[in-house]
CSV table of C-alpha atoms and ligand atoms in Angstrom, one decimal:
chain,number,residue,atom,x,y,z
S,1,MET,CA,-69.2,18.4,3.0
S,2,THR,CA,-68.8,16.8,-0.7
S,3,LEU,CA,-66.5,17.7,-2.7
S,4,THR,CA,-69.2,18.9,-5.8
S,5,ASP,CA,-69.1,21.8,-6.8
S,6,LYS,CA,-65.6,22.8,-5.2
S,7,THR,CA,-63.0,23.7,-7.3
S,8,VAL,CA,-60.4,20.9,-7.0
S,9,LEU,CA,-56.0,21.2,-8.4
S,10,VAL,CA,-54.6,18.3,-8.3
S,11,THR,CA,-51.2,18.4,-8.8
S,12,GLY,CA,-49.6,15.1,-10.7
S,13,ALA,CA,-52.6,14.9,-12.4
S,14,THR,CA,-51.1,13.3,-15.8
S,15,GLY,CA,-49.5,10.6,-13.3
S,16,PHE,CA,-51.2,6.4,-12.9
S,17,LEU,CA,-52.2,8.2,-9.2
S,18,GLY,CA,-53.7,11.2,-10.2
S,19,GLY,CA,-55.2,10.7,-12.8
S,20,ALA,CA,-57.8,8.3,-11.3
S,21,VAL,CA,-57.8,10.9,-8.6
S,22,ALA,CA,-58.8,13.8,-11.2
S,23,ARG,CA,-60.9,11.1,-12.9
S,24,ARG,CA,-63.6,10.6,-9.7
S,25,LEU,CA,-63.4,14.3,-8.9
S,26,ALA,CA,-65.0,15.2,-11.5
S,27,GLY,CA,-67.0,12.6,-11.7
S,28,GLU,CA,-68.0,14.0,-7.9
S,29,GLY,CA,-69.2,17.5,-9.5
S,30,ALA,CA,-66.2,18.9,-8.8
S,31,ARG,CA,-64.5,21.7,-10.8
S,32,VAL,CA,-60.7,20.2,-11.8
S,33,ARG,CA,-58.0,22.2,-12.2
S,34,ALA,CA,-55.8,19.1,-13.7
S,35,LEU,CA,-51.6,20.2,-13.5
S,36,VAL,CA,-49.8,19.5,-16.1
S,37,ARG,CA,-45.6,20.2,-16.2
S,38,ARG,CA,-45.3,18.0,-19.4
S,39,PRO,CA,-47.7,18.7,-23.1
S,40,GLY,CA,-48.3,15.5,-23.5
S,41,ARG,CA,-48.4,13.4,-21.3
S,42,ASP,CA,-52.3,14.6,-20.7
S,43,ARG,CA,-54.4,11.8,-22.8
S,44,TYR,CA,-56.0,10.3,-20.1
S,45,ILE,CA,-57.5,13.2,-18.1
S,46,ARG,CA,-57.7,16.0,-21.5
S,47,ASP,CA,-61.3,15.8,-23.1
S,48,VAL,CA,-63.1,14.8,-19.7
S,49,PRO,CA,-66.1,16.9,-18.6
S,50,GLY,CA,-64.9,19.0,-15.6
S,51,ILE,CA,-61.2,18.2,-16.1
S,52,GLU,CA,-59.2,22.2,-16.4
S,53,LEU,CA,-55.9,21.4,-18.0
S,54,VAL,CA,-53.0,23.7,-16.0
S,55,ALA,CA,-50.1,23.9,-17.0
S,56,GLY,CA,-47.1,24.9,-13.7
S,57,ASP,CA,-44.8,22.9,-12.4
S,58,ILE,CA,-44.5,22.3,-8.8
S,59,THR,CA,-40.8,23.6,-8.6
S,60,ASP,CA,-42.1,27.4,-9.7
S,61,PRO,CA,-43.3,29.1,-6.5
S,62,ASP,CA,-45.1,31.8,-8.5
S,63,ARG,CA,-47.1,29.7,-10.7
S,64,MET,CA,-48.4,27.7,-7.9
S,65,LYS,CA,-49.4,30.4,-6.4
S,66,THR,CA,-51.4,31.2,-9.6
S,67,VAL,CA,-52.3,28.4,-10.0
S,68,ALA,CA,-54.0,27.3,-6.5
S,69,GLN,CA,-55.5,31.0,-6.6
S,70,GLY,CA,-59.7,30.5,-5.7
S,71,CYS,CA,-59.0,26.9,-4.9
S,72,ASP,CA,-61.5,24.7,-2.0
S,73,TYR,CA,-59.1,22.0,-1.9
S,74,VAL,CA,-55.9,20.5,-2.7
S,75,PHE,CA,-54.9,16.8,-4.0
S,76,HIS,CA,-51.3,16.9,-3.7
S,77,VAL,CA,-50.1,14.5,-5.6
S,78,ALA,CA,-46.9,15.1,-8.1
S,79,ALA,CA,-43.3,13.3,-7.0
S,80,ALA,CA,-41.0,11.8,-8.0
S,81,THR,CA,-41.0,7.8,-7.1
S,82,GLY,CA,-36.7,8.0,-8.7
S,83,GLY,CA,-33.7,10.0,-8.6
S,84,THR,CA,-30.7,11.3,-6.7
S,85,LEU,CA,-31.4,12.5,-3.7
S,86,ASP,CA,-30.8,16.0,-4.5
S,87,TYR,CA,-33.0,15.8,-7.8
S,88,GLN,CA,-36.0,14.5,-5.2
S,89,ARG,CA,-35.5,16.9,-2.1
S,90,LYS,CA,-35.9,19.4,-5.1
S,91,LEU,CA,-39.3,17.6,-5.6
S,92,ASN,CA,-40.7,15.9,-2.8
S,93,VAL,CA,-39.8,19.2,-0.9
S,94,ASP,CA,-39.6,21.9,-1.9
S,95,GLY,CA,-42.3,21.4,-4.1
S,96,THR,CA,-44.2,19.7,-1.4
S,97,ARG,CA,-42.9,23.6,0.1
S,98,TYR,CA,-44.6,25.1,-3.0
S,99,VAL,CA,-47.5,23.3,-2.9
S,100,MET,CA,-47.7,24.4,0.0
S,101,LEU,CA,-47.0,28.1,0.2
S,102,ALA,CA,-49.7,28.1,-3.2
S,103,ALA,CA,-52.4,26.7,-0.3
S,104,ALA,CA,-52.0,28.8,2.8
S,105,ALA,CA,-51.8,31.5,0.0
S,106,ALA,CA,-55.6,30.7,-1.7
S,107,ARG,CA,-57.0,30.1,2.0
S,108,VAL,CA,-57.7,26.3,1.4
S,109,GLN,CA,-60.6,24.3,2.9
S,110,ARG,CA,-57.9,21.9,2.7
S,111,VAL,CA,-54.5,19.8,1.2
S,112,VAL,CA,-54.3,16.0,1.1
S,113,HIS,CA,-51.1,15.5,0.8
S,114,VAL,CA,-50.2,12.2,-0.9
S,115,SER,CA,-47.1,9.9,1.0
S,116,THR,CA,-46.3,6.1,1.9
S,117,ILE,CA,-45.6,3.7,3.6
S,118,ALA,CA,-42.1,3.9,2.1
S,119,VAL,CA,-41.6,6.1,4.9
S,120,TYR,CA,-41.2,3.9,7.6
S,121,GLY,CA,-38.9,1.8,5.7
S,122,TYR,CA,-38.2,-1.5,6.0
S,123,GLY,CA,-37.0,-2.9,9.1
S,124,TYR,CA,-40.5,-3.4,10.7
S,125,ALA,CA,-41.7,-6.7,10.8
S,126,GLY,CA,-45.4,-7.0,12.6
S,127,ASP,CA,-48.2,-4.4,12.0
S,128,ILE,CA,-47.1,-1.0,11.4
S,129,THR,CA,-48.9,1.3,13.3
S,130,GLU,CA,-48.7,5.2,11.6
S,131,ASP,CA,-47.1,6.6,15.2
S,132,ILE,CA,-44.7,4.7,14.9
S,133,PRO,CA,-40.7,6.4,14.1
S,134,HIS,CA,-40.2,7.3,10.5
S,135,GLN,CA,-36.7,4.8,9.5
S,136,PRO,CA,-36.2,6.2,5.8
S,137,GLY,CA,-32.8,4.9,6.3
S,138,ARG,CA,-30.5,6.4,3.3
S,139,VAL,CA,-33.0,5.6,0.4
S,140,PRO,CA,-33.6,9.1,-1.5
S,141,TYR,CA,-37.5,8.1,-2.7
S,142,ASN,CA,-38.2,7.3,1.4
S,143,ILE,CA,-36.1,9.9,3.2
S,144,THR,CA,-38.1,13.3,0.1
S,145,LYS,CA,-41.0,11.8,1.0
S,146,SER,CA,-40.9,11.8,4.9
S,147,GLN,CA,-39.3,14.7,5.0
S,148,ALA,CA,-41.8,16.0,2.6
S,149,GLU,CA,-44.4,15.6,5.3
S,150,ALA,CA,-42.1,17.3,7.8
S,151,VAL,CA,-42.9,20.6,5.2
S,152,VAL,CA,-46.6,19.7,5.3
S,153,ARG,CA,-47.4,19.3,8.1
S,154,ASP,CA,-44.5,22.6,9.5
S,155,ILE,CA,-46.6,24.6,6.9
S,156,GLY,CA,-49.3,23.4,7.7
S,157,ALA,CA,-49.6,25.0,11.5
S,158,HIS,CA,-47.1,28.1,11.0
S,159,HIS,CA,-49.8,28.8,7.8
S,160,ASN,CA,-53.3,27.6,8.8
S,161,VAL,CA,-53.2,25.5,6.5
S,162,PRO,CA,-55.7,22.5,7.0
S,163,TYR,CA,-54.0,19.2,6.0
S,164,SER,CA,-54.2,15.5,5.6
S,165,ILE,CA,-51.5,13.1,5.0
S,166,ILE,CA,-52.4,9.3,3.2
S,167,ARG,CA,-49.4,6.9,3.8
S,168,PRO,CA,-50.4,4.3,0.3
S,169,GLY,CA,-48.7,1.2,0.3
S,170,MET,CA,-47.5,-0.6,-3.7
S,171,ILE,CA,-51.4,0.6,-5.3
S,172,TYR,CA,-52.0,-1.1,-8.0
S,173,GLY,CA,-55.3,-1.2,-10.8
S,174,PRO,CA,-55.3,-1.0,-15.1
S,175,ARG,CA,-52.2,2.2,-15.4
S,176,SER,CA,-50.2,1.0,-12.7
S,177,GLY,CA,-46.5,0.8,-14.3
S,178,MET,CA,-44.1,-1.0,-12.0
S,179,TRP,CA,-47.3,-2.8,-9.8
S,180,THR,CA,-49.4,-4.1,-12.6
S,181,ARG,CA,-47.7,-3.7,-15.4
S,182,THR,CA,-44.5,-4.9,-14.4
S,183,MET,CA,-45.4,-7.6,-11.7
S,184,PHE,CA,-48.5,-9.2,-14.6
S,185,ASN,CA,-45.5,-9.4,-17.2
S,186,LEU,CA,-43.2,-11.2,-13.7
S,187,SER,CA,-46.0,-13.0,-13.2
S,188,LYS,CA,-46.5,-14.2,-16.8
S,189,ARG,CA,-43.6,-16.3,-17.0
S,190,LYS,CA,-43.7,-19.6,-17.2
S,191,PRO,CA,-43.4,-20.7,-13.9
S,192,THR,CA,-43.4,-17.2,-12.2
S,193,ILE,CA,-40.0,-16.8,-11.3
S,194,PHE,CA,-39.2,-15.5,-7.3
S,195,ILE,CA,-37.5,-15.8,-4.0
S,196,GLY,CA,-38.3,-17.7,-1.7
S,197,ASP,CA,-41.7,-19.3,-1.6
S,198,GLY,CA,-43.6,-15.8,-1.8
S,199,SER,CA,-45.4,-17.1,1.7
S,200,GLY,CA,-44.1,-13.6,3.4
S,201,SER,CA,-47.0,-10.0,2.8
S,202,VAL,CA,-47.3,-8.0,0.3
S,203,PRO,CA,-48.4,-4.1,0.6
S,204,CYS,CA,-50.4,-3.8,-1.7
S,205,ILE,CA,-54.3,-2.0,-2.4
S,206,TYR,CA,-56.5,-1.3,-5.2
S,207,VAL,CA,-56.6,2.6,-7.2
S,208,ASP,CA,-60.5,3.2,-6.5
S,209,ASP,CA,-59.6,2.4,-2.3
S,210,VAL,CA,-56.7,4.8,-1.9
S,211,VAL,CA,-58.7,7.6,-4.6
S,212,ASP,CA,-61.5,6.7,-2.2
S,213,LEU,CA,-60.0,7.1,1.1
S,214,MET,CA,-58.4,10.5,-0.2
S,215,LEU,CA,-61.6,11.7,-0.8
S,216,THR,CA,-62.9,10.8,2.3
S,217,LEU,CA,-59.2,12.2,3.5
S,218,ALA,CA,-60.3,15.6,2.2
S,219,VAL,CA,-63.8,16.4,4.3
S,220,HIS,CA,-64.0,14.6,6.6
S,221,PRO,CA,-63.7,16.7,10.0
S,222,ALA,CA,-61.5,13.6,12.2
S,223,ALA,CA,-59.2,13.5,9.3
S,224,ALA,CA,-57.8,16.7,9.7
S,225,GLY,CA,-54.1,17.2,10.5
S,226,GLU,CA,-53.5,13.6,10.2
S,227,ALA,CA,-51.2,10.5,8.5
S,228,PHE,CA,-53.4,7.6,7.0
S,229,ASN,CA,-52.4,3.8,6.1
S,230,CYS,CA,-53.5,2.6,3.1
S,231,VAL,CA,-53.2,-0.4,2.2
S,232,SER,CA,-55.5,-3.8,2.5
S,233,ASP,CA,-54.7,-5.3,5.9
S,234,PRO,CA,-54.4,-8.2,6.6
S,235,ALA,CA,-52.2,-8.1,3.4
S,236,PRO,CA,-51.8,-11.0,1.5
S,237,THR,CA,-49.1,-13.1,0.5
S,238,TRP,CA,-46.5,-12.2,-3.0
S,239,ARG,CA,-47.8,-15.7,-3.6
S,240,ASP,CA,-51.1,-14.2,-3.6
S,241,PHE,CA,-50.1,-11.1,-5.8
S,242,LEU,CA,-48.2,-13.1,-8.6
S,243,GLY,CA,-50.3,-16.7,-8.0
S,244,GLY,CA,-53.8,-13.6,-9.1
S,245,TYR,CA,-51.4,-12.1,-12.3
S,246,ALA,CA,-50.6,-15.9,-13.4
S,247,ARG,CA,-53.4,-17.2,-12.6
S,248,LEU,CA,-55.1,-14.5,-15.0
S,249,ALA,CA,-52.3,-15.5,-18.2
S,250,GLY,CA,-53.3,-19.3,-17.8
S,251,HIS,CA,-50.6,-20.7,-15.3
S,252,GLN,CA,-50.2,-21.3,-11.0
S,253,SER,CA,-46.6,-22.4,-11.3
S,254,TRP,CA,-43.9,-21.1,-9.6
S,255,LEU,CA,-39.9,-21.3,-8.8
S,256,ALA,CA,-38.8,-20.6,-5.4
S,257,LEU,CA,-35.3,-19.1,-5.9
S,258,PRO,CA,-32.9,-20.0,-2.8
S,259,ALA,CA,-32.9,-16.8,-0.7
S,260,LEU,CA,-29.2,-16.9,0.1
S,261,PRO,CA,-26.6,-16.4,-3.6
S,262,LEU,CA,-29.0,-13.4,-3.7
S,263,LYS,CA,-28.1,-12.4,-0.4
S,264,LEU,CA,-24.5,-12.6,-1.0
S,265,VAL,CA,-24.6,-10.2,-4.2
S,266,ALA,CA,-27.4,-7.8,-2.0
S,267,PRO,CA,-23.8,-5.5,-1.3
S,268,LEU,CA,-22.0,-4.9,-4.0
S,269,VAL,CA,-25.9,-4.3,-6.5
S,270,GLU,CA,-26.4,-2.1,-3.9
S,271,LEU,CA,-22.7,-1.0,-4.0
S,272,ILE,CA,-23.7,-0.1,-7.5
S,273,LEU,CA,-26.7,1.4,-6.9
S,274,VAL,CA,-25.5,3.8,-4.3
S,275,LEU,CA,-22.0,4.9,-6.3
S,276,ARG,CA,-24.7,5.8,-9.1
S,277,GLY,CA,-26.0,7.6,-5.4
S,278,GLU,CA,-29.8,6.2,-6.3
S,279,PRO,CA,-29.3,4.1,-2.9
S,280,GLN,CA,-32.2,1.5,-2.6
S,281,ALA,CA,-31.7,-0.4,0.8
S,282,VAL,CA,-31.7,-3.9,-1.4
S,283,PRO,CA,-29.9,-6.1,1.6
S,284,ALA,CA,-32.5,-5.0,3.4
S,285,LEU,CA,-35.7,-5.7,0.8
S,286,LEU,CA,-34.7,-9.1,0.9
S,287,PRO,CA,-36.1,-10.5,4.6
S,288,TYR,CA,-38.3,-6.9,4.0
S,289,ILE,CA,-40.9,-9.2,1.2
S,290,GLN,CA,-39.8,-12.4,3.0
S,291,ALA,CA,-41.4,-10.9,5.9
S,292,CYS,CA,-45.3,-11.1,6.8
S,293,LYS,CA,-46.0,-7.7,8.6
S,294,THR,CA,-49.7,-4.9,8.1
S,295,CYS,CA,-49.7,-2.0,7.4
S,296,THR,CA,-52.5,-1.9,9.9
S,297,MET,CA,-55.6,0.3,9.3
S,298,ASP,CA,-57.0,0.6,12.1
S,299,LYS,CA,-57.0,4.0,12.6
S,300,ALA,CA,-59.1,4.9,9.5
S,301,ARG,CA,-61.1,1.8,10.7
S,302,ARG,CA,-61.7,4.0,14.0
S,303,LEU,CA,-61.4,7.8,13.0
S,304,LEU,CA,-63.5,8.2,9.8
S,305,GLY,CA,-64.8,4.2,9.6
S,306,TRP,CA,-63.5,3.8,6.1
S,307,GLN,CA,-61.0,0.5,4.6
S,308,PRO,CA,-60.6,-0.6,1.5
S,309,GLN,CA,-63.3,-2.4,-0.3
S,310,VAL,CA,-62.0,-3.9,-2.8
S,311,CYS,CA,-60.0,-7.2,-1.9
S,312,LEU,CA,-57.2,-9.3,-4.4
S,313,ASP,CA,-59.2,-11.0,-6.3
S,314,GLU,CA,-61.6,-7.7,-7.6
S,315,GLY,CA,-58.9,-5.3,-7.3
S,316,LEU,CA,-57.2,-8.2,-10.9
S,317,ARG,CA,-59.8,-8.8,-12.7
S,318,ARG,CA,-60.5,-5.1,-12.6
S,319,CYS,CA,-56.6,-4.9,-14.5
S,320,GLU,CA,-57.7,-8.0,-17.2
S,321,PRO,CA,-59.4,-5.8,-19.8
S,322,TRP,CA,-56.5,-3.4,-19.2
S,323,LEU,CA,-53.8,-5.4,-18.9
S,324,ARG,CA,-56.1,-6.9,-22.9
S,325,GLU,CA,-56.1,-3.1,-23.9
S,326,GLU,CA,-52.4,-2.7,-23.8
S,327,GLY,CA,-52.0,-6.3,-25.3
S,328,LEU,CA,-50.6,-7.7,-22.5
S,329,LEU,CA,-53.3,-9.9,-22.4
S,330,PRO,CA,-54.8,-12.0,-25.5
N,1,LIG,N1,-47.5,3.7,-6.3
N,1,LIG,C1,-47.2,4.0,-6.5
N,1,LIG,O1,-47.7,2.1,-6.3
N,1,LIG,C2,-47.4,4.7,-5.3
N,1,LIG,C3,-47.5,3.9,-3.9
N,1,LIG,C4,-47.0,5.2,-2.5
N,1,LIG,C5,-47.3,6.1,-2.7
N,1,LIG,N2,-47.2,6.4,-3.8
N,1,LIG,C6,-47.5,8.0,-4.9
N,1,LIG,O2,-48.4,8.2,-5.2
N,1,LIG,C7,-48.5,8.8,-5.5
N,1,LIG,C8,-48.2,8.6,-7.5
N,1,LIG,O3,-47.3,8.5,-7.6
N,1,LIG,P1,-47.6,7.2,-9.0
N,1,LIG,O4,-46.7,6.5,-9.2
N,1,LIG,O5,-48.6,8.1,-10.0
N,1,LIG,O6,-47.1,8.2,-10.3
N,1,LIG,P2,-46.4,8.8,-11.5
N,1,LIG,O7,-47.6,7.9,-12.3
N,1,LIG,O8,-45.1,8.2,-11.9
N,1,LIG,O9,-46.7,10.3,-11.0
N,1,LIG,C9,-46.4,10.5,-11.2
N,1,LIG,C10,-46.9,12.4,-11.6
N,1,LIG,O10,-46.4,13.5,-11.3
N,1,LIG,C11,-45.8,14.1,-11.8
N,1,LIG,N3,-44.7,15.8,-12.0
N,1,LIG,C12,-43.1,15.2,-11.6
N,1,LIG,N4,-42.8,15.9,-11.3
N,1,LIG,C13,-43.7,17.2,-11.4
N,1,LIG,C14,-43.0,18.8,-11.0
N,1,LIG,N5,-42.4,19.7,-10.8
N,1,LIG,N6,-44.3,19.1,-10.8
N,1,LIG,C15,-45.5,19.1,-11.7
N,1,LIG,N7,-45.3,17.8,-11.7
N,1,LIG,C16,-45.0,16.4,-11.7
N,1,LIG,C17,-45.8,13.4,-13.0
N,1,LIG,O11,-45.7,14.9,-14.3
N,1,LIG,P3,-45.2,13.9,-15.9
N,1,LIG,O12,-46.3,13.1,-16.9
N,1,LIG,O13,-45.5,15.2,-15.8
N,1,LIG,O14,-44.5,13.3,-15.2
N,1,LIG,C18,-47.0,12.6,-12.8
N,1,LIG,O15,-48.0,13.8,-13.2
N,1,LIG,C19,-46.4,10.0,-5.4
N,1,LIG,O16,-46.3,10.1,-4.6
N,1,LIG,C20,-45.8,8.7,-4.6
N,1,LIG,O17,-45.5,9.2,-4.0
N,1,LIG,C21,-47.6,6.2,-5.1
């Protein structure tokens, strides 16, 4: 089965991942309805053949029912990735509920819901498979993305909405704010300053691989009702990742900061974040980035015959033109 000539609603289409999904779907011959919350943020998807822009907000249940009407598939990408628990709950949990109810009313063939490996929390070392319990801790993003998955399962079961869940790691690629722009800016400074020798694993994944797995999850019979990690397996190290960006910038110089002083100030930083209502589990992040662990792709390989295609060297090479366009690389 393919998505050619299918009508597909993409939420979050003005964002980094959603824009890539919308363009790939249009390229495959789908009729894309791209949800736009804020006019003016649609530059990347405007005037693309096959993409229709529709105004809407996922927290508006009636509007979501209207825009989902007549759709065959929904790719639910929109989310808040920062803010207080109340704010993120409204978008990530309530918003997901309204998207799922709209999908139920439209009797779509499947919803592909974008979750994250953050639902596992930061406590696990070693291999992370899809069946380990969620440990979101008290980080609003991790909590609300975990609760959003529960909403998808609940409405999926009670309203008979077929769904599949993707849990990407840190998505890098052209247009990525955090994992390309910020990481490149961090790496290009000579030397690249990082905590320790960078031998811990980075659970990254190139954007085209995430998009590709999402399209597979929409149509593969074995994906229905299942959740899948989407991460490079084996995971590269932080030294590989940041060192790759540093190489693009023309150097390989690395300064390893000792972890101990940062470990001592981490609780204070966390306290400030807690007082702001945005806890991040900073003390747990230090051992997390130093640990060697992999979110395994065994399940996707076994059930779908799918695995990431873009290795780190190739992914970083594909970032280069965009970094130049953005004026970050000469
Ligand atoms: N980037 C990563 O490394 C990563 C890793 C794992 C999982 N994910 C997941 O991937 C998804 C996309 O992330 P991203 O990095 O592409 O984020 P992004 O660039 O910030 O895009 C978020 C999108 O959601 C839209 N949105 C937010 N609130 C909305 C609302 N109330 N109604 C309608 N649209 C709304 C935004 O619209 P505006 O343009 O109006 O803001 C934007 O289009 C999220 O579900 C995230 O949890 C991302």
